[in-house]
Amino acid sequence: MSWSENSSGLGRDVPVFALVDCNNFYASCERLFNPKLKDRPVVVLSNNDGCVVARSAEVKALGIPMGVPWFKIQQEAKRYGIVAFSSNYALYADMSNRVVEVLSQFSPNIEVYSIDESFLELSGFEWLCYQSYGAEIRQRVADWLGLAVCVGIGPTKTLAKLANHSAKKNLAGHGGVCDFLTMRPDELTALLAGIPVCEVWGIGRKITAHLEEMGITTALQLREADAETIRTRFSVVVERTVRELRGTSCLELEEVVPDKQQIMCSRSFGALVYERAELEEAVASYIARVAQKLRAQDALAGALQVYIRTNVFKPEVPQYQKALTAPLPEATSDTRILTGWALRILKRIYRPGYGYHKAGVMLLGITPKGLQQFSLFAPSGVASAGSEKLMEALDGINQRYGRGTLRLAAEGVEKGWQMRRGNLSPRYTTDWAGLPIVSAS
Amino acid sequence: MPELAAPAGAGVFVPLLGAARLELPLGAVKVSAGFPSPAADYEDRRLDINEYLVRNPVSTFFFAVEGDSMEGAEIFDGDILVVDRSVRPRHGHIVVAFVNGERLVKRLFRRAGRVALVAENPNYPTLDIQEGQELEVWGVVVGKFKRFGA
C-alpha cells in the first residue's frame, strides 16, 4: 500500500504526525530528582495511596499490573524493595509543561494529548529525515529534562500512535524512534500483523471483544476489514480508525484545548468525616482550587454544584448521598462568593449521623469573562471591581508562596479530612521549601 | 430551595439606592495635555534578575546547598544553585552530580582519561571516578543566589 490515497494526485502534501510519549512518566519524574531510586523498582500510587497508577520499567518487568491496589502487593513490595510514592501532581505537571515547551521547538503545531503525550504535526517538513528528527527530539528532552521519550511517526494520528507503540516495545525502528513513512509496505504489514487490535488507538475493551468475535484480532486485520461493515456494526468512529490505519488522515490536530465547560474538584477523605464543620473546610478548599482554575482561563461560572456521599463500598454502614446544583444570581469567579454559595448548598444537603467519605464541587455554566450578563437584580454585595483585584492578589500570592498560603478562613487550618498521602516527594520545582538539596560535604 | 434561586424578576426596573457606581478607568480616554515626557524615547525595561541568572528557563532547575566543601568557588551553605541542563558539561565546570545515591556539587575534572569530582576546600578529598563506577552529571551550575532574612 502507499500513502497516496490522501493526496488525490494533485501534489497535496501528505500529513505527517509524530506522537511523543514519555516513558513511565510519573516514576521517571520521581527518579529524576532522587539518586537513591536508580535501578530500583518505583511505583506511584493514586489519591489516598490506593492503587498503582504508574510503574517504573523494573516494576513492569516484575509483572505487577497497572491499577492493582497497593495493599495487595505488600509481599512483592517487601521482597523486591519496591519504593512507593504518593502522586506528586505539582511535580508531574511542571515537568509535563517543560516537555511541551521543548517539543514546541520542533513544530509550530502541537496537540497536548495528555500529561505525558503530545502530537506534533510535521507536515511540510519533507526535507527532513524524520527518523533523525525524532532522534533529535528524543535527545533534547533527555539532555534538557532528563526524561526518556519515544517518538512514533506516521501519516495519521492513529498510525503515529502505533509507531510510538512499536518504538516503545522495540518492535520496529531504532533508538526509541519509529517512522512508518519510510518503512517498506511489506514490513509494515508484517508489523501490524503482530500487534493485537486492542493496542490500536480508540479500540477499547468492549470493541476489542466484538472485533474478536468477528475474527479481527490484529491491527492488520482491522486495517483490512470492510469499512462499511465496521461502520454498521460499530460506528463512524471505528470506521474512521480503519481509514486512519490505511493512511488516510481523518483526525486533525486539536491544537487549542477547548475551554472547560465544567471544572470540578472532588476527593475521598483519608478518614470518615462526620461533622459539618469539617465538610465545610473541605468544600471551601475545593472551591479555592476550582475558582483559581476558573480565573486562570479567564472565565466565570454561572452555577455551582456540591455533593457529599458516604462510603458506597461499605454497604453495611448507613448510606447517604446528595448533590445539589444552584444557579448563581450573577456569573462570578470570586472565591468568596462561590464559597458562600457552596456552604449554603452544603447546609441544605448535610445530614448528621453519617460518616462521609467523599465530597466534591463542580462549576458549571462557564462563560468567558466579558460575555457575562449582569443581573439587574443581583445584589452587588461584593463590589466586582474590587473583587477582581483581590482575586488577582490572592492567586499571585499563592503562586509565589505556595498553594494555600493565603486563603479564606472557611478552609480551616487543620484539614483533618485531607487525603492520605503517605510518601509524597517534595515539590522539587514548584516550591522553595521543596528544592532538592545538594551536598557540599 | 427559595434562598438559592436567583431573585425572580417581575420585569419592573427598580433603581437600587446606594448601588455601586461603575467607575471608568482613568486611562480609558486619551487626553493630551502639557508637554510629552522628555524621557519617553529612552524608556528601558527594568532589570530582571531572572533574565540575568536564567538563560534557558525550560532546562533550568534550582538546588539548595548544604555544606562547605565548595567555599573556594564561592558556593556556601544555604545558597541556591541555578542548574542549567542545556549546558553541555565540560572539564572545569561546577556540576551537580549523582554518585552512589547522593546529590553532590563539585568541580568536574575530565582530562587525560581521568574523571574526578573536585572539592573547592582543602579539607575535602577529590573523588576519583573509577572505571565501572557510575557518575551521572545531572547539570551544570551556572549561578547561585541567596535571600537574606531582612
Short mmCIF file of N, CA, C and O in Angstrom, two decimals, chain A residues 305-424:
data_model
loop_
_atom_site.label_atom_id
_atom_site.label_comp_id
_atom_site.label_asym_id
_atom_site.label_seq_id
_atom_site.Cartn_x
_atom_site.Cartn_y
_atom_site.Cartn_z
N GLN A 305 -22.32 23.21 41.80
CA GLN A 305 -22.86 22.01 42.41
C GLN A 305 -21.96 21.56 43.56
O GLN A 305 -20.74 21.64 43.48
N VAL A 306 -22.58 21.08 44.61
CA VAL A 306 -21.83 20.49 45.73
C VAL A 306 -22.41 19.11 45.96
O VAL A 306 -23.63 18.92 45.88
N TYR A 307 -21.55 18.13 46.17
CA TYR A 307 -22.10 16.84 46.56
C TYR A 307 -21.27 16.19 47.66
O TYR A 307 -20.08 16.46 47.82
N ILE A 308 -21.96 15.37 48.43
CA ILE A 308 -21.30 14.63 49.51
C ILE A 308 -21.82 13.20 49.47
O ILE A 308 -22.95 12.96 49.03
N ARG A 309 -20.99 12.27 49.90
CA ARG A 309 -21.52 10.92 49.96
C ARG A 309 -20.75 10.07 50.98
O ARG A 309 -19.58 10.35 51.30
N THR A 310 -21.44 9.05 51.46
CA THR A 310 -20.81 8.11 52.38
C THR A 310 -20.04 7.09 51.56
O THR A 310 -20.02 7.16 50.33
N ASN A 311 -19.42 6.14 52.22
CA ASN A 311 -18.61 5.15 51.51
C ASN A 311 -19.49 4.07 50.88
O ASN A 311 -19.97 3.17 51.56
N VAL A 312 -19.66 4.16 49.55
CA VAL A 312 -20.53 3.21 48.87
C VAL A 312 -19.96 1.79 48.86
O VAL A 312 -20.66 0.84 48.59
N PHE A 313 -18.67 1.68 49.17
CA PHE A 313 -18.06 0.35 49.18
C PHE A 313 -18.24 -0.35 50.52
O PHE A 313 -17.74 -1.44 50.73
N LYS A 314 -18.92 0.33 51.44
CA LYS A 314 -19.20 -0.29 52.73
C LYS A 314 -20.70 -0.31 52.94
O LYS A 314 -21.25 0.49 53.70
N PRO A 315 -21.40 -1.24 52.25
CA PRO A 315 -22.86 -1.24 52.31
C PRO A 315 -23.39 -1.51 53.71
O PRO A 315 -24.56 -1.26 54.00
N GLU A 316 -22.52 -1.99 54.62
CA GLU A 316 -23.02 -2.34 55.95
C GLU A 316 -23.25 -1.10 56.82
O GLU A 316 -23.95 -1.18 57.82
N VAL A 317 -22.65 0.04 56.43
CA VAL A 317 -22.89 1.25 57.23
C VAL A 317 -23.98 2.09 56.55
O VAL A 317 -24.22 1.95 55.35
N PRO A 318 -24.67 2.94 57.33
CA PRO A 318 -25.75 3.75 56.74
C PRO A 318 -25.26 4.58 55.56
O PRO A 318 -24.21 5.21 55.64
N GLN A 319 -26.03 4.55 54.49
CA GLN A 319 -25.62 5.22 53.26
C GLN A 319 -26.43 6.48 53.01
O GLN A 319 -27.64 6.52 53.26
N TYR A 320 -25.75 7.48 52.50
CA TYR A 320 -26.44 8.70 52.13
C TYR A 320 -25.61 9.41 51.08
O TYR A 320 -24.38 9.47 51.19
N GLN A 321 -26.25 9.91 50.04
CA GLN A 321 -25.54 10.79 49.14
C GLN A 321 -26.48 11.79 48.52
O GLN A 321 -27.66 11.51 48.33
N LYS A 322 -25.95 12.97 48.29
CA LYS A 322 -26.81 14.03 47.79
C LYS A 322 -25.96 15.04 47.03
O LYS A 322 -24.86 15.39 47.45
N ALA A 323 -26.49 15.46 45.89
CA ALA A 323 -25.85 16.53 45.13
C ALA A 323 -26.90 17.59 44.87
O ALA A 323 -28.07 17.27 44.68
N LEU A 324 -26.49 18.82 44.92
CA LEU A 324 -27.43 19.90 44.67
C LEU A 324 -26.74 20.98 43.86
O LEU A 324 -25.61 21.36 44.14
N THR A 325 -27.45 21.44 42.83
CA THR A 325 -26.89 22.48 41.98
C THR A 325 -27.67 23.78 42.18
O THR A 325 -28.89 23.75 42.22
N ALA A 326 -26.95 24.85 42.31
CA ALA A 326 -27.61 26.15 42.46
C ALA A 326 -27.14 27.09 41.37
O ALA A 326 -25.94 27.24 41.16
N PRO A 327 -28.07 27.73 40.67
CA PRO A 327 -27.67 28.76 39.73
C PRO A 327 -27.25 29.99 40.51
O PRO A 327 -27.83 30.30 41.56
N LEU A 328 -26.21 30.67 40.05
CA LEU A 328 -25.74 31.85 40.76
C LEU A 328 -26.48 33.07 40.22
O LEU A 328 -26.73 33.16 39.02
N PRO A 329 -26.81 34.00 41.08
CA PRO A 329 -27.53 35.19 40.63
C PRO A 329 -26.75 35.95 39.56
O PRO A 329 -27.32 36.56 38.67
N GLU A 330 -25.43 35.89 39.67
CA GLU A 330 -24.60 36.59 38.71
C GLU A 330 -23.36 35.73 38.50
O GLU A 330 -22.79 35.25 39.48
N ALA A 331 -22.96 35.53 37.25
CA ALA A 331 -21.77 34.73 36.98
C ALA A 331 -20.57 35.36 37.68
O ALA A 331 -20.42 36.58 37.69
N THR A 332 -19.74 34.52 38.28
CA THR A 332 -18.64 35.06 39.07
C THR A 332 -17.45 34.11 39.07
O THR A 332 -17.58 32.94 38.73
N SER A 333 -16.30 34.64 39.46
CA SER A 333 -15.15 33.78 39.69
C SER A 333 -14.54 34.13 41.05
O SER A 333 -13.42 33.77 41.35
N ASP A 334 -15.30 34.84 41.87
CA ASP A 334 -14.82 35.30 43.16
C ASP A 334 -14.91 34.18 44.18
O ASP A 334 -15.99 33.65 44.46
N THR A 335 -13.76 33.81 44.73
CA THR A 335 -13.72 32.71 45.70
C THR A 335 -14.69 32.94 46.85
O THR A 335 -15.36 32.01 47.31
N ARG A 336 -14.79 34.21 47.29
CA ARG A 336 -15.64 34.48 48.45
C ARG A 336 -17.11 34.22 48.14
O ARG A 336 -17.83 33.60 48.93
N ILE A 337 -17.55 34.69 46.97
CA ILE A 337 -18.96 34.49 46.62
C ILE A 337 -19.24 33.01 46.42
O ILE A 337 -20.22 32.46 46.93
N LEU A 338 -18.33 32.34 45.69
CA LEU A 338 -18.54 30.91 45.42
C LEU A 338 -18.54 30.11 46.72
O LEU A 338 -19.32 29.19 46.90
N THR A 339 -17.62 30.48 47.64
CA THR A 339 -17.57 29.77 48.92
C THR A 339 -18.88 29.96 49.68
O THR A 339 -19.44 29.01 50.24
N GLY A 340 -19.38 31.19 49.68
CA GLY A 340 -20.63 31.49 50.35
C GLY A 340 -21.76 30.60 49.85
O GLY A 340 -22.47 29.95 50.63
N TRP A 341 -21.89 30.50 48.54
CA TRP A 341 -22.95 29.67 47.96
C TRP A 341 -22.70 28.19 48.25
O TRP A 341 -23.62 27.45 48.57
N ALA A 342 -21.45 27.78 48.15
CA ALA A 342 -21.15 26.36 48.37
C ALA A 342 -21.53 25.95 49.80
O ALA A 342 -22.11 24.88 50.01
N LEU A 343 -21.23 26.80 50.76
CA LEU A 343 -21.54 26.46 52.15
C LEU A 343 -23.05 26.46 52.38
O LEU A 343 -23.58 25.66 53.15
N ARG A 344 -23.76 27.36 51.67
CA ARG A 344 -25.22 27.35 51.78
C ARG A 344 -25.79 26.05 51.22
O ARG A 344 -26.70 25.45 51.78
N ILE A 345 -25.24 25.61 50.08
CA ILE A 345 -25.73 24.35 49.49
C ILE A 345 -25.42 23.19 50.43
O ILE A 345 -26.25 22.33 50.68
N LEU A 346 -24.20 23.21 50.98
CA LEU A 346 -23.79 22.13 51.87
C LEU A 346 -24.74 22.03 53.06
O LEU A 346 -25.14 20.94 53.47
N LYS A 347 -25.11 23.18 53.59
CA LYS A 347 -26.01 23.22 54.75
C LYS A 347 -27.32 22.51 54.41
O LYS A 347 -27.89 21.80 55.23
N ARG A 348 -27.78 22.69 53.19
CA ARG A 348 -29.03 22.08 52.74
C ARG A 348 -28.91 20.57 52.63
O ARG A 348 -29.87 19.85 52.89
N ILE A 349 -27.80 20.09 52.15
CA ILE A 349 -27.71 18.65 51.83
C ILE A 349 -27.11 17.84 52.97
O ILE A 349 -27.23 16.62 52.99
N TYR A 350 -26.49 18.50 53.93
CA TYR A 350 -25.84 17.76 55.02
C TYR A 350 -26.87 17.11 55.93
O TYR A 350 -27.87 17.72 56.31
N ARG A 351 -26.64 15.84 56.25
CA ARG A 351 -27.46 15.16 57.24
C ARG A 351 -26.53 14.61 58.30
O ARG A 351 -25.57 13.89 57.98
N PRO A 352 -26.79 14.92 59.56
CA PRO A 352 -25.90 14.42 60.62
C PRO A 352 -26.08 12.91 60.79
O PRO A 352 -27.07 12.33 60.35
N GLY A 353 -25.08 12.29 61.39
CA GLY A 353 -25.19 10.88 61.71
C GLY A 353 -24.60 9.96 60.65
O GLY A 353 -24.63 8.75 60.80
N TYR A 354 -24.07 10.51 59.59
CA TYR A 354 -23.44 9.67 58.58
C TYR A 354 -21.93 9.90 58.58
O TYR A 354 -21.46 10.98 58.93
N GLY A 355 -21.20 8.87 58.19
CA GLY A 355 -19.76 9.02 58.03
C GLY A 355 -19.48 9.33 56.56
O GLY A 355 -19.64 8.46 55.70
N TYR A 356 -19.08 10.56 56.27
CA TYR A 356 -18.88 10.94 54.88
C TYR A 356 -17.48 10.56 54.40
O TYR A 356 -16.50 10.70 55.12
N HIS A 357 -17.45 10.06 53.17
CA HIS A 357 -16.22 9.52 52.60
C HIS A 357 -15.68 10.42 51.49
O HIS A 357 -14.50 10.41 51.18
N LYS A 358 -16.59 11.18 50.89
CA LYS A 358 -16.17 11.95 49.72
C LYS A 358 -17.02 13.21 49.59
O LYS A 358 -18.21 13.18 49.91
N ALA A 359 -16.41 14.27 49.13
CA ALA A 359 -17.16 15.49 48.82
C ALA A 359 -16.59 16.07 47.55
O ALA A 359 -15.44 15.80 47.19
N GLY A 360 -17.40 16.84 46.86
CA GLY A 360 -16.91 17.45 45.63
C GLY A 360 -17.67 18.71 45.30
O GLY A 360 -18.78 18.93 45.78
N VAL A 361 -17.03 19.54 44.48
CA VAL A 361 -17.72 20.72 43.97
C VAL A 361 -17.51 20.76 42.46
O VAL A 361 -16.52 20.24 41.95
N MET A 362 -18.48 21.34 41.76
CA MET A 362 -18.35 21.47 40.32
C MET A 362 -18.89 22.83 39.90
O MET A 362 -19.96 23.25 40.34
N LEU A 363 -18.10 23.51 39.07
CA LEU A 363 -18.56 24.78 38.50
C LEU A 363 -19.14 24.50 37.13
O LEU A 363 -18.55 23.78 36.33
N LEU A 364 -20.30 25.05 36.86
CA LEU A 364 -20.98 24.82 35.58
C LEU A 364 -21.32 26.16 34.93
O LEU A 364 -21.16 27.20 35.55
N GLY A 365 -21.84 26.05 33.73
CA GLY A 365 -22.26 27.26 33.01
C GLY A 365 -21.11 28.23 32.87
O GLY A 365 -21.23 29.42 33.16
N ILE A 366 -19.98 27.68 32.41
CA ILE A 366 -18.78 28.52 32.37
C ILE A 366 -18.75 29.36 31.10
O ILE A 366 -18.91 28.84 30.00
N THR A 367 -18.58 30.65 31.27
CA THR A 367 -18.54 31.56 30.12
C THR A 367 -17.28 32.42 30.22
O THR A 367 -16.81 32.70 31.32
N PRO A 368 -16.75 32.80 29.07
CA PRO A 368 -15.59 33.69 29.11
C PRO A 368 -15.97 35.01 29.75
O PRO A 368 -17.10 35.48 29.61
N LYS A 369 -15.03 35.58 30.48
CA LYS A 369 -15.27 36.87 31.11
C LYS A 369 -15.53 37.89 30.00
O LYS A 369 -14.91 37.85 28.95
N GLY A 370 -16.43 38.79 30.23
CA GLY A 370 -16.71 39.79 29.21
C GLY A 370 -17.98 39.46 28.45
O GLY A 370 -18.58 40.31 27.83
N LEU A 371 -18.38 38.19 28.46
CA LEU A 371 -19.62 37.79 27.80
C LEU A 371 -20.76 37.71 28.80
O LEU A 371 -21.88 37.41 28.44
N GLN A 372 -20.43 37.91 30.07
CA GLN A 372 -21.47 37.64 31.07
C GLN A 372 -22.56 38.69 31.05
O GLN A 372 -22.36 39.82 30.64
N GLN A 373 -23.70 38.27 31.50
CA GLN A 373 -24.83 39.18 31.62
C GLN A 373 -24.88 39.64 33.06
O GLN A 373 -24.93 38.84 33.98
N PHE A 374 -24.87 40.94 33.24
CA PHE A 374 -25.03 41.43 34.60
C PHE A 374 -26.49 41.30 34.98
O PHE A 374 -27.38 41.57 34.18
N SER A 375 -26.69 40.85 36.17
CA SER A 375 -28.06 40.70 36.62
C SER A 375 -28.58 42.03 37.13
O SER A 375 -27.92 42.72 37.89
N LEU A 376 -29.75 42.35 36.68
CA LEU A 376 -30.36 43.61 37.08
C LEU A 376 -30.64 43.62 38.57
O LEU A 376 -30.52 44.63 39.24
N PHE A 377 -30.98 42.45 39.07
CA PHE A 377 -31.45 42.40 40.45
C PHE A 377 -30.44 41.82 41.42
O PHE A 377 -30.70 41.72 42.60
N ALA A 378 -29.32 41.39 40.87
CA ALA A 378 -28.35 40.75 41.77
C ALA A 378 -27.84 41.76 42.78
O ALA A 378 -27.53 42.89 42.44
N PRO A 379 -27.75 41.33 44.00
CA PRO A 379 -27.18 42.23 44.99
C PRO A 379 -25.69 42.36 44.74
O PRO A 379 -25.01 41.37 44.57
N SER A 380 -25.20 43.58 44.69
CA SER A 380 -23.77 43.76 44.47
C SER A 380 -23.07 43.73 45.81
O SER A 380 -22.43 44.69 46.20
N GLY A 381 -23.24 42.64 46.51
CA GLY A 381 -22.69 42.53 47.86
C GLY A 381 -21.21 42.77 47.88
O GLY A 381 -20.69 43.58 48.63
N VAL A 382 -20.50 42.06 47.02
CA VAL A 382 -19.07 42.26 46.92
C VAL A 382 -18.85 43.02 45.62
O VAL A 382 -19.09 42.49 44.56
N ALA A 383 -18.43 44.25 45.75
CA ALA A 383 -18.27 45.06 44.55
C ALA A 383 -17.34 44.37 43.58
O ALA A 383 -16.26 43.92 43.95
N SER A 384 -17.76 44.22 42.32
CA SER A 384 -16.99 43.38 41.41
C SER A 384 -15.66 44.01 41.01
O SER A 384 -14.72 43.31 40.69
N ALA A 385 -15.57 45.33 41.03
CA ALA A 385 -14.30 45.95 40.64
C ALA A 385 -13.20 45.56 41.62
O ALA A 385 -12.12 45.12 41.25
N GLY A 386 -13.49 45.67 42.91
CA GLY A 386 -12.50 45.32 43.93
C GLY A 386 -12.25 43.83 43.93
O GLY A 386 -11.14 43.37 44.18
N SER A 387 -13.28 43.05 43.61
CA SER A 387 -13.19 41.60 43.62
C SER A 387 -12.07 41.09 42.72
O SER A 387 -11.27 40.26 43.10
N GLU A 388 -12.04 41.65 41.52
CA GLU A 388 -11.06 41.16 40.55
C GLU A 388 -9.63 41.37 41.04
O GLU A 388 -8.79 40.49 40.98
N LYS A 389 -9.37 42.56 41.57
CA LYS A 389 -8.04 42.88 42.07
C LYS A 389 -7.66 41.96 43.23
O LYS A 389 -6.55 41.47 43.31
N LEU A 390 -8.63 41.77 44.12
CA LEU A 390 -8.37 40.95 45.30
C LEU A 390 -8.03 39.52 44.87
O LEU A 390 -7.08 38.91 45.36
N MET A 391 -8.81 38.99 43.92
CA MET A 391 -8.59 37.61 43.47
C MET A 391 -7.24 37.50 42.75
O MET A 391 -6.54 36.50 42.86
N GLU A 392 -6.89 38.55 42.03
CA GLU A 392 -5.59 38.58 41.35
C GLU A 392 -4.47 38.49 42.39
O GLU A 392 -3.52 37.74 42.24
N ALA A 393 -4.61 39.28 43.44
CA ALA A 393 -3.61 39.28 44.51
C ALA A 393 -3.55 37.92 45.18
O ALA A 393 -2.48 37.37 45.44
N LEU A 394 -4.73 37.34 45.41
CA LEU A 394 -4.82 36.02 46.05
C LEU A 394 -4.06 34.98 45.22
O LEU A 394 -3.22 34.23 45.73
N ASP A 395 -4.36 34.95 43.90
CA ASP A 395 -3.71 33.98 43.03
C ASP A 395 -2.21 34.23 42.96
O ASP A 395 -1.40 33.31 42.94
N GLY A 396 -1.84 35.54 42.92
CA GLY A 396 -0.42 35.89 42.83
C GLY A 396 0.35 35.40 44.04
O GLY A 396 1.42 34.80 43.92
N ILE A 397 -0.21 35.65 45.21
CA ILE A 397 0.48 35.25 46.45
C ILE A 397 0.58 33.73 46.53
O ILE A 397 1.63 33.18 46.86
N ASN A 398 -0.51 33.04 46.18
CA ASN A 398 -0.48 31.58 46.28
C ASN A 398 0.46 30.96 45.26
O ASN A 398 1.04 29.91 45.49
N GLN A 399 0.60 31.64 44.12
CA GLN A 399 1.53 31.14 43.12
C GLN A 399 2.96 31.28 43.63
O GLN A 399 3.78 30.40 43.50
N ARG A 400 3.22 32.45 44.26
CA ARG A 400 4.60 32.71 44.67
C ARG A 400 4.99 31.92 45.92
O ARG A 400 6.07 31.39 46.00
N TYR A 401 4.08 31.88 46.88
CA TYR A 401 4.48 31.30 48.16
C TYR A 401 3.88 29.92 48.41
O TYR A 401 4.00 29.38 49.50
N GLY A 402 3.25 29.34 47.41
CA GLY A 402 2.72 28.00 47.57
C GLY A 402 1.22 28.04 47.80
O GLY A 402 0.69 28.95 48.44
N ARG A 403 0.58 27.02 47.23
CA ARG A 403 -0.87 26.96 47.26
C ARG A 403 -1.36 26.96 48.71
O ARG A 403 -0.82 26.28 49.57
N GLY A 404 -2.37 27.77 48.96
CA GLY A 404 -2.98 27.77 50.28
C GLY A 404 -2.32 28.71 51.27
O GLY A 404 -2.69 28.75 52.43
N THR A 405 -1.30 29.46 50.83
CA THR A 405 -0.66 30.42 51.72
C THR A 405 -1.70 31.43 52.20
O THR A 405 -1.82 31.73 53.38
N LEU A 406 -2.44 31.97 51.24
CA LEU A 406 -3.49 32.92 51.56
C LEU A 406 -4.80 32.26 51.22
O LEU A 406 -5.02 31.81 50.11
N ARG A 407 -5.70 32.18 52.21
CA ARG A 407 -6.96 31.51 51.92
C ARG A 407 -8.05 32.03 52.85
O ARG A 407 -7.77 32.70 53.85
N LEU A 408 -9.28 31.71 52.49
CA LEU A 408 -10.40 32.12 53.33
C LEU A 408 -10.37 31.29 54.60
O LEU A 408 -9.98 30.12 54.59
N ALA A 409 -10.80 31.91 55.71
CA ALA A 409 -10.81 31.19 56.98
C ALA A 409 -11.71 29.96 56.90
O ALA A 409 -11.50 28.99 57.62
N ALA A 410 -12.68 29.99 55.99
CA ALA A 410 -13.60 28.85 55.86
C ALA A 410 -12.87 27.57 55.51
O ALA A 410 -13.35 26.47 55.77
N GLU A 411 -11.69 27.69 54.90
CA GLU A 411 -10.96 26.49 54.51
C GLU A 411 -10.38 25.76 55.71
O GLU A 411 -9.99 24.60 55.62
N GLY A 412 -10.28 26.48 56.83
CA GLY A 412 -9.81 25.83 58.05
C GLY A 412 -8.30 25.76 58.09
O GLY A 412 -7.60 26.07 57.13
N VAL A 413 -7.79 25.36 59.23
CA VAL A 413 -6.35 25.33 59.44
C VAL A 413 -5.86 23.90 59.58
O VAL A 413 -4.79 23.54 59.14
N GLU A 414 -6.69 23.05 60.16
CA GLU A 414 -6.23 21.70 60.49
C GLU A 414 -6.28 20.75 59.30
O GLU A 414 -5.37 19.98 59.06
N LYS A 415 -7.35 20.80 58.57
CA LYS A 415 -7.55 19.91 57.43
C LYS A 415 -7.42 18.44 57.81
O LYS A 415 -6.67 17.68 57.18
N GLY A 416 -8.14 18.05 58.83
CA GLY A 416 -8.11 16.66 59.27
C GLY A 416 -8.69 15.72 58.24
O GLY A 416 -8.40 14.53 58.23
N TRP A 417 -9.49 16.30 57.31
CA TRP A 417 -10.17 15.48 56.32
C TRP A 417 -9.27 15.18 55.13
O TRP A 417 -9.63 14.44 54.24
N GLN A 418 -8.11 15.80 55.10
CA GLN A 418 -7.29 15.71 53.88
C GLN A 418 -6.91 14.28 53.54
O GLN A 418 -6.79 13.43 54.40
N MET A 419 -6.71 14.06 52.25
CA MET A 419 -6.47 12.67 51.84
C MET A 419 -5.09 12.20 52.29
O MET A 419 -4.21 12.97 52.58
N ARG A 420 -5.00 10.90 52.33
CA ARG A 420 -3.79 10.27 52.79
C ARG A 420 -2.74 10.35 51.69
O ARG A 420 -2.98 9.92 50.56
N ARG A 421 -1.60 10.91 52.00
CA ARG A 421 -0.52 10.89 51.02
C ARG A 421 0.76 10.59 51.78
O ARG A 421 1.50 11.48 52.16
N GLY A 422 0.93 9.31 52.05
CA GLY A 422 1.96 8.86 52.98
C GLY A 422 3.37 9.18 52.56
O GLY A 422 4.19 9.58 53.38
N ASN A 423 3.68 8.99 51.30
CA ASN A 423 5.06 9.19 50.88
C ASN A 423 5.11 10.14 49.69
O ASN A 423 5.36 9.74 48.55
N LEU A 424 4.84 11.39 49.99
CA LEU A 424 4.83 12.41 48.94
C LEU A 424 6.22 13.01 48.83
O LEU A 424 6.78 13.47 49.82
#
